[in-house]
PDB file of C-alpha atoms in Angstrom:
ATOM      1  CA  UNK A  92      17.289 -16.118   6.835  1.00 80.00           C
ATOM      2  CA  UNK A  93      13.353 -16.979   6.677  1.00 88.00           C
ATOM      3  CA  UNK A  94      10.398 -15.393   8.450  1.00 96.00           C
ATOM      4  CA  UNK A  95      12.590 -14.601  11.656  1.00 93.00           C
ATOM      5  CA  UNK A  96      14.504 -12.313   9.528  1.00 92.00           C
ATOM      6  CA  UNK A  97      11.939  -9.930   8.203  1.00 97.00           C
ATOM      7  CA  UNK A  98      10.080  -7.016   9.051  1.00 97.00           C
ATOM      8  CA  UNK A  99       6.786  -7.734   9.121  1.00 98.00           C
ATOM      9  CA  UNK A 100       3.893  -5.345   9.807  1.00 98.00           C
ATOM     10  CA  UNK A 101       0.359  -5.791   9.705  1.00 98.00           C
ATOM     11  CA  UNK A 102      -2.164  -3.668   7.341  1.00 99.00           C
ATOM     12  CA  UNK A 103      -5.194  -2.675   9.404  1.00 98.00           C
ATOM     13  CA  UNK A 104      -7.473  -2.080   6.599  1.00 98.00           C
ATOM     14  CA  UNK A 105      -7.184  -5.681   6.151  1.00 98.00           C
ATOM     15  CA  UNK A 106      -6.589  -7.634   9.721  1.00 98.00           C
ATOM     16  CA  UNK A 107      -8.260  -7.070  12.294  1.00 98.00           C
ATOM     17  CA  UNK A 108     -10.988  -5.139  10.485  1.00 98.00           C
ATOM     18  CA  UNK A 109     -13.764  -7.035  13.033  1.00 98.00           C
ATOM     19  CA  UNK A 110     -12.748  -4.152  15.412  1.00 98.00           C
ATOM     20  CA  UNK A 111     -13.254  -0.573  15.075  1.00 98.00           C
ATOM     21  CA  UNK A 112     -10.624   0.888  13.721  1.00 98.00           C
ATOM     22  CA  UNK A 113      -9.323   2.589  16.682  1.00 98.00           C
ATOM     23  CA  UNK A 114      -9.269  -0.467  18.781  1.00 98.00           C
ATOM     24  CA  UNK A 115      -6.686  -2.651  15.880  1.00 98.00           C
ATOM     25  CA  UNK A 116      -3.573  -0.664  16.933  1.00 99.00           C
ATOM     26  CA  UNK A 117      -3.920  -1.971  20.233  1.00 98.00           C
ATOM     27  CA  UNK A 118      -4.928  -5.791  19.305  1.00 98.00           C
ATOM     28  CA  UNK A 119      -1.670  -5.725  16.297  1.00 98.00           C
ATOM     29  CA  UNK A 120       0.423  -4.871  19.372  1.00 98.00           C
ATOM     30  CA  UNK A 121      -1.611  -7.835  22.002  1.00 98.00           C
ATOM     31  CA  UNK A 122      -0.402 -10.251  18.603  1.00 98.00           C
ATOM     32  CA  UNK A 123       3.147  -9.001  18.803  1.00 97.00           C
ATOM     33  CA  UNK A 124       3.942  -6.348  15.909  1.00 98.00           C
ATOM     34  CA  UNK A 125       5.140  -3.261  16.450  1.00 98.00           C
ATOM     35  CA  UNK A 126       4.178  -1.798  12.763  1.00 98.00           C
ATOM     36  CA  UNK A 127       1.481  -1.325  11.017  1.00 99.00           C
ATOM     37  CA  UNK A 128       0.050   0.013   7.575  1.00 99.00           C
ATOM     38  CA  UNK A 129      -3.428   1.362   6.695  1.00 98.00           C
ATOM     39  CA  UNK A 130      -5.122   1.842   3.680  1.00 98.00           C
ATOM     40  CA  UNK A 131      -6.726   5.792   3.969  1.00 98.00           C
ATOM     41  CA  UNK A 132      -9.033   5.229   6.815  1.00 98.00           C
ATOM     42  CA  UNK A 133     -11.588   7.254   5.731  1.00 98.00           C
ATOM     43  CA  UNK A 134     -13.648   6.521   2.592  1.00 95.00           C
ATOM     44  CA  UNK A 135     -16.303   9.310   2.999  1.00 95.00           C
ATOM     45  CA  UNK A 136     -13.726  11.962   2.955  1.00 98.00           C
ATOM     46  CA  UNK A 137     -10.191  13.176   2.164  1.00 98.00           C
ATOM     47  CA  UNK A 138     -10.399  15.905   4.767  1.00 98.00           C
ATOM     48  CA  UNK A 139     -11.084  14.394   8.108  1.00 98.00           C
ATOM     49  CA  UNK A 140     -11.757  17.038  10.514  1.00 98.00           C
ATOM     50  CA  UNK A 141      -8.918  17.398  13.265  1.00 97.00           C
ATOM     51  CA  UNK A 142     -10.272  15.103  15.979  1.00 98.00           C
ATOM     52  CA  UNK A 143     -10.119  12.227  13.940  1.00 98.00           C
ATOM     53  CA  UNK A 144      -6.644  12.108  12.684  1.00 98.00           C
ATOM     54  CA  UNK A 145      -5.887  12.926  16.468  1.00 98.00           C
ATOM     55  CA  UNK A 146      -8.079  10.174  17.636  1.00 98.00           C
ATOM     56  CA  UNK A 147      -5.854   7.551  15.149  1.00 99.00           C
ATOM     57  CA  UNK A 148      -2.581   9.217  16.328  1.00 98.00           C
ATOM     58  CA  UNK A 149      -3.261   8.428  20.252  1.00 98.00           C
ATOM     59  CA  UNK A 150      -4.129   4.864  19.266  1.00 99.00           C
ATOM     60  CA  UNK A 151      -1.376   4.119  17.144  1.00 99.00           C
ATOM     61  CA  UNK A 152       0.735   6.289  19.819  1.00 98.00           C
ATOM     62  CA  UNK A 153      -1.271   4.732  23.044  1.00 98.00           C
ATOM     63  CA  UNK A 154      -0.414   0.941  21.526  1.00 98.00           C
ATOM     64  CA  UNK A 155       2.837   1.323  21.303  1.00 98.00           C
ATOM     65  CA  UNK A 156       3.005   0.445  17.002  1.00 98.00           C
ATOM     66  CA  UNK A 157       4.780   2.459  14.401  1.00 98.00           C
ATOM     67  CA  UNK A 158       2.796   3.420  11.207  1.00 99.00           C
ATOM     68  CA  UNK A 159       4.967   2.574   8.590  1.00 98.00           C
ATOM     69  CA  UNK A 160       2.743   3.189   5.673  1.00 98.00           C
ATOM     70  CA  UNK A 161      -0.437   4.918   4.637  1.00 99.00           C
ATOM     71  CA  UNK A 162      -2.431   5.196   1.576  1.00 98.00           C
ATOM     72  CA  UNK A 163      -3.808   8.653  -0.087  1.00 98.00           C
ATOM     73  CA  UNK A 164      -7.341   8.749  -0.693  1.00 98.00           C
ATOM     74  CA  UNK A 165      -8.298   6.172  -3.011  1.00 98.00           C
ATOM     75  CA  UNK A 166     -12.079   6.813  -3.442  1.00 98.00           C
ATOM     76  CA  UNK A 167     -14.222   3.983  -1.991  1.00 96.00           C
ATOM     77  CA  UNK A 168     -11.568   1.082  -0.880  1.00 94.00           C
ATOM     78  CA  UNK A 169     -12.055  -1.697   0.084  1.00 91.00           C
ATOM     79  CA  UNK A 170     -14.700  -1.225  -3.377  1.00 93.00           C
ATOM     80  CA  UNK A 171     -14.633  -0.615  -6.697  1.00 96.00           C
ATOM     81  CA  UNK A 172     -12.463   2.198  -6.832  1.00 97.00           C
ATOM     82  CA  UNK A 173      -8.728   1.557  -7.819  1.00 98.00           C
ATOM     83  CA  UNK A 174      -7.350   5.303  -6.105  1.00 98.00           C
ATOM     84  CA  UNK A 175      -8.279   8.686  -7.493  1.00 98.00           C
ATOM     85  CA  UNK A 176      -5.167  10.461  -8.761  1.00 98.00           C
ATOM     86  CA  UNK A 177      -5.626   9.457 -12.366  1.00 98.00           C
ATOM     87  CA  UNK A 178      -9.872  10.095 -12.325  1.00 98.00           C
ATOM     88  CA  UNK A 179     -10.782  13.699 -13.772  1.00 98.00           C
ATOM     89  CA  UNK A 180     -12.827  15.868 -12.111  1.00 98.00           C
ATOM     90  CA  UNK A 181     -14.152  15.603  -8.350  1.00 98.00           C
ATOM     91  CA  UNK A 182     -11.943  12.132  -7.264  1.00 98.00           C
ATOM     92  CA  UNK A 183      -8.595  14.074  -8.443  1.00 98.00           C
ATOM     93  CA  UNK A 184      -9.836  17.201  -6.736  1.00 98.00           C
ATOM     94  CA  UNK A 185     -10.231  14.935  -3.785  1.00 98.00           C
ATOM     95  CA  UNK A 186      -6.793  13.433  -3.860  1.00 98.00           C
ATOM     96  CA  UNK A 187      -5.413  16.667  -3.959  1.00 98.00           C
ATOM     97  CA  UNK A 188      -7.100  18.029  -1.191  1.00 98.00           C
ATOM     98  CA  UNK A 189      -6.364  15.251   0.842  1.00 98.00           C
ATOM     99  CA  UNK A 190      -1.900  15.043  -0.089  1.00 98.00           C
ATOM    100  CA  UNK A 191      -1.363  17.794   2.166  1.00 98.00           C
ATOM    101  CA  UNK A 192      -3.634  16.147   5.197  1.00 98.00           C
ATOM    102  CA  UNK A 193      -2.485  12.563   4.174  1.00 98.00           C
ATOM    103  CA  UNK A 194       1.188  14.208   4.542  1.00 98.00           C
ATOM    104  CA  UNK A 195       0.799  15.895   7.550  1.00 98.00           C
ATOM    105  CA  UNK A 196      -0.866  12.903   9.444  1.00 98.00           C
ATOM    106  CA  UNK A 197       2.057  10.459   8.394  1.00 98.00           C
ATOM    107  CA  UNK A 198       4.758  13.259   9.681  1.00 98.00           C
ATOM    108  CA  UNK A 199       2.969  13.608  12.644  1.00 98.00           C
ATOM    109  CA  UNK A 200       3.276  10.155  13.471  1.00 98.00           C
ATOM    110  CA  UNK A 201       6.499   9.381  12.343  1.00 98.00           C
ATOM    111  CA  UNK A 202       5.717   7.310   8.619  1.00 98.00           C
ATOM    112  CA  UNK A 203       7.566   7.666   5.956  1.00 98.00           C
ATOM    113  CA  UNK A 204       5.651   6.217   3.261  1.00 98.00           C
ATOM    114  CA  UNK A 205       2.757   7.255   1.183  1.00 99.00           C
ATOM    115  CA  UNK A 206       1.014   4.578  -1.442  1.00 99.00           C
ATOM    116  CA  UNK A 207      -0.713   6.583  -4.268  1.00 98.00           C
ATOM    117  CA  UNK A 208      -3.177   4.327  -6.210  1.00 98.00           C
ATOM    118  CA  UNK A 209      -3.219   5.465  -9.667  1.00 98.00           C
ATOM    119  CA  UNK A 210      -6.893   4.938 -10.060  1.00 98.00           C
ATOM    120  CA  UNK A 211      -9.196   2.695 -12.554  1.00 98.00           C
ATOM    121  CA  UNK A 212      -9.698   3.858 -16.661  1.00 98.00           C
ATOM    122  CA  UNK A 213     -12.966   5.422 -17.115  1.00 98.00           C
ATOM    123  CA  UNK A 214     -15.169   4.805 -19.957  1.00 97.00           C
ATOM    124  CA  UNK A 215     -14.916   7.586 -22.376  1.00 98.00           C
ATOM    125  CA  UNK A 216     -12.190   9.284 -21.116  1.00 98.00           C
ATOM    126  CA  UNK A 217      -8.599   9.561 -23.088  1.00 98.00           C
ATOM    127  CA  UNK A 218      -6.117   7.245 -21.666  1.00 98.00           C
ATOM    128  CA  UNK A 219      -3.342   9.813 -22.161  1.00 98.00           C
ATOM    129  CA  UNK A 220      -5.300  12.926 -20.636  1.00 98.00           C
ATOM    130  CA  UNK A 221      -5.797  10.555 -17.784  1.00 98.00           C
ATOM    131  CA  UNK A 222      -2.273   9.077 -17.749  1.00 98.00           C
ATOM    132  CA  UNK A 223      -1.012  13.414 -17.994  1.00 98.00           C
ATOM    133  CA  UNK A 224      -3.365  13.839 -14.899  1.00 98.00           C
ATOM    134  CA  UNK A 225      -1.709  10.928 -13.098  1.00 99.00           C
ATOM    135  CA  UNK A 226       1.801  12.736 -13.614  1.00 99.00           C
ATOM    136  CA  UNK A 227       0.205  16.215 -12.666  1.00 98.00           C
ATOM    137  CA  UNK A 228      -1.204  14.351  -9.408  1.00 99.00           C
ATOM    138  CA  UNK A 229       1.859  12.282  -8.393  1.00 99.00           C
ATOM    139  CA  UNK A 230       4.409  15.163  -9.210  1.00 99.00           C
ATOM    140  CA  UNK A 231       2.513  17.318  -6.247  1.00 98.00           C
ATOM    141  CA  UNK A 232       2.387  14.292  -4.193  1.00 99.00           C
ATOM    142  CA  UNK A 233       6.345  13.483  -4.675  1.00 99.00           C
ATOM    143  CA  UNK A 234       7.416  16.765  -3.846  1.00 98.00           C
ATOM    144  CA  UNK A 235       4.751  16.803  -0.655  1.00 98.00           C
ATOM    145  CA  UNK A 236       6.143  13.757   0.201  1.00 98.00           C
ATOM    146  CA  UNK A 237       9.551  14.988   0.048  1.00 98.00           C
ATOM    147  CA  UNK A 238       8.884  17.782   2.325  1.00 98.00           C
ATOM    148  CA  UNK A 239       8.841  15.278   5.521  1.00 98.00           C
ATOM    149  CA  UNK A 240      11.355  12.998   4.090  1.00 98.00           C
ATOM    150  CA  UNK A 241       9.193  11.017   2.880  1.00 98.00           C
ATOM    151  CA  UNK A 242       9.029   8.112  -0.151  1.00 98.00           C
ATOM    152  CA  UNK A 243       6.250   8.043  -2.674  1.00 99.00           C
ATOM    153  CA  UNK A 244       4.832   4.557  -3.451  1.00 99.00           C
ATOM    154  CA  UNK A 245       3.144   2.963  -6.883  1.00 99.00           C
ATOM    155  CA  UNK A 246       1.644   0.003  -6.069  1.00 98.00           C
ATOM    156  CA  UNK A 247       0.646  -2.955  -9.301  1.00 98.00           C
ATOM    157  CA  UNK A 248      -2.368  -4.364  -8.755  1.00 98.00           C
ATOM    158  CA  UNK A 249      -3.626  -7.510 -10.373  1.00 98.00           C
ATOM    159  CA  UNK A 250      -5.728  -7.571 -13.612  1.00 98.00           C
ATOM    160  CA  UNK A 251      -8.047 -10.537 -12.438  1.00 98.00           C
ATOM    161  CA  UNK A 252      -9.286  -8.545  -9.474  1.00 98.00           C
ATOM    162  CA  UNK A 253      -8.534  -5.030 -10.959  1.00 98.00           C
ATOM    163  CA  UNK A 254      -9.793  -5.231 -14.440  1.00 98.00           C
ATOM    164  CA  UNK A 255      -9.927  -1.439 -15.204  1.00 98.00           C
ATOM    165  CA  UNK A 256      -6.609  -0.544 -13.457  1.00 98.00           C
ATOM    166  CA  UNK A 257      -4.032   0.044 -16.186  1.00 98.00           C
ATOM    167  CA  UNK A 258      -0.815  -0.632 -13.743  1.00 98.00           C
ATOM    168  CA  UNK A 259      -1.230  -4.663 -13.973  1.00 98.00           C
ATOM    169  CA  UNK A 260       2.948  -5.658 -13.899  1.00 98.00           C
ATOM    170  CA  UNK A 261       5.808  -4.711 -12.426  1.00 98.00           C
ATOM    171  CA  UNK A 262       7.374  -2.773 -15.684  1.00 98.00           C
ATOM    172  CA  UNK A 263       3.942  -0.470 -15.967  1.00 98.00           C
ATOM    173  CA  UNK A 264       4.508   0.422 -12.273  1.00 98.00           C
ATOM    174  CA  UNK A 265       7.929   0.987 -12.413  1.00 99.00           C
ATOM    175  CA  UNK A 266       7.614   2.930 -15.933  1.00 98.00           C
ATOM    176  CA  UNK A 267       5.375   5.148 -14.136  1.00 99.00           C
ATOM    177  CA  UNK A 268       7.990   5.574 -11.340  1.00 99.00           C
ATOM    178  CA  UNK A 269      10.693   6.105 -13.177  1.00 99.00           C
ATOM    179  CA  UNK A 270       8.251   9.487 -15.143  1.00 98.00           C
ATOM    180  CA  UNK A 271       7.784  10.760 -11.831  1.00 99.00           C
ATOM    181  CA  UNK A 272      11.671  10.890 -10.799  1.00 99.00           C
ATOM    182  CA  UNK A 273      11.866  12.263 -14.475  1.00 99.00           C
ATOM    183  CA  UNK A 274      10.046  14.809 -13.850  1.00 98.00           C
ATOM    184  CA  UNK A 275      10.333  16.096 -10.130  1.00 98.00           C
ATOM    185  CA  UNK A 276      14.052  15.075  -9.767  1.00 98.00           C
ATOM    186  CA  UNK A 277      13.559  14.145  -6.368  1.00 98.00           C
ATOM    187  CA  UNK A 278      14.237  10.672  -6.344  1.00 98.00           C
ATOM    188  CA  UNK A 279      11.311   9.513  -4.085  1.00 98.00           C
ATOM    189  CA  UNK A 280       8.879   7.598  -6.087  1.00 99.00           C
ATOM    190  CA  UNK A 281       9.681   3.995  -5.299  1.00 99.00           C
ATOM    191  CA  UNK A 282       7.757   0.898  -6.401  1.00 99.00           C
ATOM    192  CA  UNK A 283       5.211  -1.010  -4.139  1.00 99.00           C
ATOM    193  CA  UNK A 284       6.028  -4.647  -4.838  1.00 98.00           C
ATOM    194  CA  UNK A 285       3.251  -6.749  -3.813  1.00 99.00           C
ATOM    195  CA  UNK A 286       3.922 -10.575  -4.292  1.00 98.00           C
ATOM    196  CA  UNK A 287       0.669 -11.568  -4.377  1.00 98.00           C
ATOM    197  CA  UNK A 288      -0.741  -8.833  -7.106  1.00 98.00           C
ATOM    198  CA  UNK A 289       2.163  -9.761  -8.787  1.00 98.00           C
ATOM    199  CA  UNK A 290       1.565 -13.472  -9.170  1.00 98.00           C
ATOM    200  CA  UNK A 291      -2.233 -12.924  -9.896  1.00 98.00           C
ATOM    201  CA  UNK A 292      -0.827 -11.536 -12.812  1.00 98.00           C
ATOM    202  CA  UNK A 293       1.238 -14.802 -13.362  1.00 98.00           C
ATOM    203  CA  UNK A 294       4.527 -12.562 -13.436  1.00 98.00           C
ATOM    204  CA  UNK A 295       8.547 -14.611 -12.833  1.00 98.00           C
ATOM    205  CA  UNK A 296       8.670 -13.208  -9.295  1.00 98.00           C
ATOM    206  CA  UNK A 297      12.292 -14.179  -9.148  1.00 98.00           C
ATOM    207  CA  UNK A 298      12.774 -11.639 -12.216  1.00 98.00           C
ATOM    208  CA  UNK A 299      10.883  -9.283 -10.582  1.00 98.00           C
ATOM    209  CA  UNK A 300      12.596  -9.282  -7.421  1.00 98.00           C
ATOM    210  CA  UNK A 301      16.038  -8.867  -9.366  1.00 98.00           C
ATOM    211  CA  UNK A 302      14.743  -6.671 -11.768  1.00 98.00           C
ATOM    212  CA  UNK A 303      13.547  -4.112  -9.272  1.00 98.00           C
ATOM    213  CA  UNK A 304      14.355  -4.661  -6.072  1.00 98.00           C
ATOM    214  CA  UNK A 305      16.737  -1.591  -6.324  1.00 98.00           C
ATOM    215  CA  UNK A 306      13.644   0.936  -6.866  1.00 98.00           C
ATOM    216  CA  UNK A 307      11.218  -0.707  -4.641  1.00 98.00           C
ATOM    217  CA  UNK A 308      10.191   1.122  -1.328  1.00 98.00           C
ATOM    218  CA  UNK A 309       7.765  -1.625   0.292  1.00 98.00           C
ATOM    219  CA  UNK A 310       6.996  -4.639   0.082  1.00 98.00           C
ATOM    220  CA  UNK A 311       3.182  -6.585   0.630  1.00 99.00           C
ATOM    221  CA  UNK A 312       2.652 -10.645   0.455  1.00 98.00           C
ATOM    222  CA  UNK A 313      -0.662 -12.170   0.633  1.00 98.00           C
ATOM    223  CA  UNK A 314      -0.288 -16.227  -0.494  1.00 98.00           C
ATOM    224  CA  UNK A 315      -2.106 -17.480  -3.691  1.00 98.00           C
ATOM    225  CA  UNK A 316      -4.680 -18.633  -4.013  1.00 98.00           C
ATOM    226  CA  UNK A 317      -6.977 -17.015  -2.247  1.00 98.00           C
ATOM    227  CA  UNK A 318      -5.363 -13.953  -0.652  1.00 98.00           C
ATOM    228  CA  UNK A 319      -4.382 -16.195   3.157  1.00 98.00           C
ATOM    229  CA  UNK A 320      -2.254 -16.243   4.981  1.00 98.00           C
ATOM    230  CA  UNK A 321       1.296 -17.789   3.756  1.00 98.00           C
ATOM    231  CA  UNK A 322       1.002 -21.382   3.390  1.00 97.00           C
ATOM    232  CA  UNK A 323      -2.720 -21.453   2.679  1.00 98.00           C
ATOM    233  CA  UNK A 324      -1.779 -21.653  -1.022  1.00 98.00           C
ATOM    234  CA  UNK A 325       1.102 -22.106  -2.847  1.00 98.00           C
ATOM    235  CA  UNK A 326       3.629 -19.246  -3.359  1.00 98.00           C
ATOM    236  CA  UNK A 327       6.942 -20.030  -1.824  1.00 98.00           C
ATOM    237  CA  UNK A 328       6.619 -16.741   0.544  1.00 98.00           C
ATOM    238  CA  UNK A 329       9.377 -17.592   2.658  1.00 98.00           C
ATOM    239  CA  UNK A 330      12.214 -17.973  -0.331  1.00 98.00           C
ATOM    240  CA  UNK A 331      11.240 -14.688  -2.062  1.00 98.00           C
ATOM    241  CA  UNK A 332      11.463 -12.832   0.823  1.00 98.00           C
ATOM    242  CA  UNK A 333      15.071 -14.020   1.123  1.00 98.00           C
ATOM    243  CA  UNK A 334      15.536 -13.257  -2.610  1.00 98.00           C
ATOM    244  CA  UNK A 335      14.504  -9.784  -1.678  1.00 98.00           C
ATOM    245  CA  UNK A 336      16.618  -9.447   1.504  1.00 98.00           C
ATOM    246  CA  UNK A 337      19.447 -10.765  -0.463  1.00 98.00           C
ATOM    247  CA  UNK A 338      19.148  -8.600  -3.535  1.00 98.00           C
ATOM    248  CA  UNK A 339      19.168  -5.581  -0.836  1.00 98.00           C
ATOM    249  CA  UNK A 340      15.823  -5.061   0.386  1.00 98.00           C
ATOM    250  CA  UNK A 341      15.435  -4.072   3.842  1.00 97.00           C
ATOM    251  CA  UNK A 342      12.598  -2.736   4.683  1.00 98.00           C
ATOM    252  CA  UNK A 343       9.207  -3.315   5.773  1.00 98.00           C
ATOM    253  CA  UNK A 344       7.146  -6.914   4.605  1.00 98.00           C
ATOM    254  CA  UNK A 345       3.600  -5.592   4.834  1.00 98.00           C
ATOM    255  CA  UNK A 346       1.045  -8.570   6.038  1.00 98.00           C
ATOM    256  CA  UNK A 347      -2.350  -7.825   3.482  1.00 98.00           C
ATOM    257  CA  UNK A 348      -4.019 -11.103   3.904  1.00 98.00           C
ATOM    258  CA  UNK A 349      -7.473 -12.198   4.531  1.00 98.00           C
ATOM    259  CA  UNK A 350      -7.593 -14.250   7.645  1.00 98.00           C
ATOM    260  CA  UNK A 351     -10.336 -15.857   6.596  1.00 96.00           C
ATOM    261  CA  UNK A 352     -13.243 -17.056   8.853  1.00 95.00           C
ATOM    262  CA  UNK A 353     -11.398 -16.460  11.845  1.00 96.00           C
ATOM    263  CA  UNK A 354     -10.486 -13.794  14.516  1.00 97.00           C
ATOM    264  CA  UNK A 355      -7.188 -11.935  12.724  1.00 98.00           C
ATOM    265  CA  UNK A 356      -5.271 -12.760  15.461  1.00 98.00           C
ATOM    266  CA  UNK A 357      -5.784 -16.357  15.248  1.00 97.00           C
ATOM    267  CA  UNK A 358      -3.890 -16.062  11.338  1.00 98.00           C
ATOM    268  CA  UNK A 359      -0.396 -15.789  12.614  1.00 98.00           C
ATOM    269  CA  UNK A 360      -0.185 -19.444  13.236  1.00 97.00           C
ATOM    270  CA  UNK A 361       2.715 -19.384  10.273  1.00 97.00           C
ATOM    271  CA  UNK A 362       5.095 -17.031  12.132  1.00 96.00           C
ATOM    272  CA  UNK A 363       7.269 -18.083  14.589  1.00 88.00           C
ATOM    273  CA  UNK A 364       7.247 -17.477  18.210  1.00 74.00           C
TER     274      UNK A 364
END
């Protein structure tokens, strides 16, 4: 059991983010993982024209790394926007436009995992009508998903850092879940358990892990505080992992740390050999 054990990929929109983007397939591979995740690449637009998503393909293909996990549009990410599912008007028009590229790309490459952020409360704007939008939005999404065998993800972020974001625990993330199964009967929405989100949010990881480790389709660690690297704060990374492999979990541990003011690759100091 430990670090050896796991499945670790690293999330490009994250590490390695001193190099263009089409360059940190090939550096994640030079550091020694074969997987990697990505936040949607491309803030500007939810419908990048066909040379780009063929340009990411040959890198991720030409390095030799899975992608085992992509994000929907989200609006402006790394920002202030939370996702754009759950926003009325132009961001959920975006998010729709870009399920069927998003789903495409990731079945072109082989993924099989799509994270849906549910997007941030706006001011004046209904809770409910946005929280019906949300289910409109990740109903289409599920049953896209589907379509190329696919899972669904809902991630919880962390109130501290994500003040407007109403999915701020576990049980909001997994209610939410649990409405989309409801109502698509597909079975493919799966929770995106996030250790570090989690623990901003000063939830019993241990309970969480038992509680849901049966619905949960990823998993992400940063350490805390501070977002490092494990073992630049406190979290016991390395015993909640096992607490997830042993209450079933067996798939991907996504790396979404800062590496602070160093070169990414330079961060994996904690890993062994």
């Amino acid at each position: 059991m430990g670090y050896p054990d796991q499945r670790f990929d690293v999330n490009l929109s994250i590490l390695f983010t001193e190099l263009p983007l089409l360059e940190r397939p090939a550096a994640a591979a030079a550091a020694g993982f074969s997987a990697v995740e990505l936040w949607w690449p491309w803030i500007e637009t939810p419908t990048p024209g066909h040379a780009e998503l063929d340009a990411l393909k040959r890198a991720l293909d030409d390095a030799g790394t899975q992608l085992v996990g992509l994000n929907f549009y989200a609006g402006r990410l790394p920002g202030p926007d939370r996702g754009a599912l759950s926003v009325p008007g132009a961001e959920s028009d975006r998010f729709r436009a870009n399920v069927e590229v998003a789903t495409a790309f990731v079945a072109s490459v082989g993924c099989r995992a799509l994270n849906a952020l549910y997007g941030n409360r706006v001011e004046g704007t209904d809770p409910a009508a946005q929280d019906e939008l949300a289910l409109e939005n990740l109903v289409l999404a599920a049953h896209a998903a589907h379509g190329i065998g696919a899972t669904l993800l809902i991630e919880a972020l962390n109130a501290p850092e994500s003040p407007h974001y109403p999915l701020v625990s576990a049980p909001a993330a997994i209610e939410v879940v649990d409405r989309v199964n409801a109502a698509t009967g597909l079975g493919n929405a799966k929770f995106l358990l996030d250790l570090y989100h989690l623990s901003m949010n000063g939830e019993d990881l241990g309970q969480v892990i038992t509680a849901y480790a049966a619905k949960t389709g990823h998993v992400q660690i940063a350490d805390n505080p501070g977002r490092g690297a494990p073992g630049t704060g406190s979290l016991p990374l390395e015993r909640l992992l096992d607490e997830l492999a042993d209450a079933g979990y067996t798939g991907h541990v996504g790396l979404e740390y800062k590496p602070g003011d160093r070169p990414s690759a330079e961060s994996f100091g904690w890993l062994p050999a």
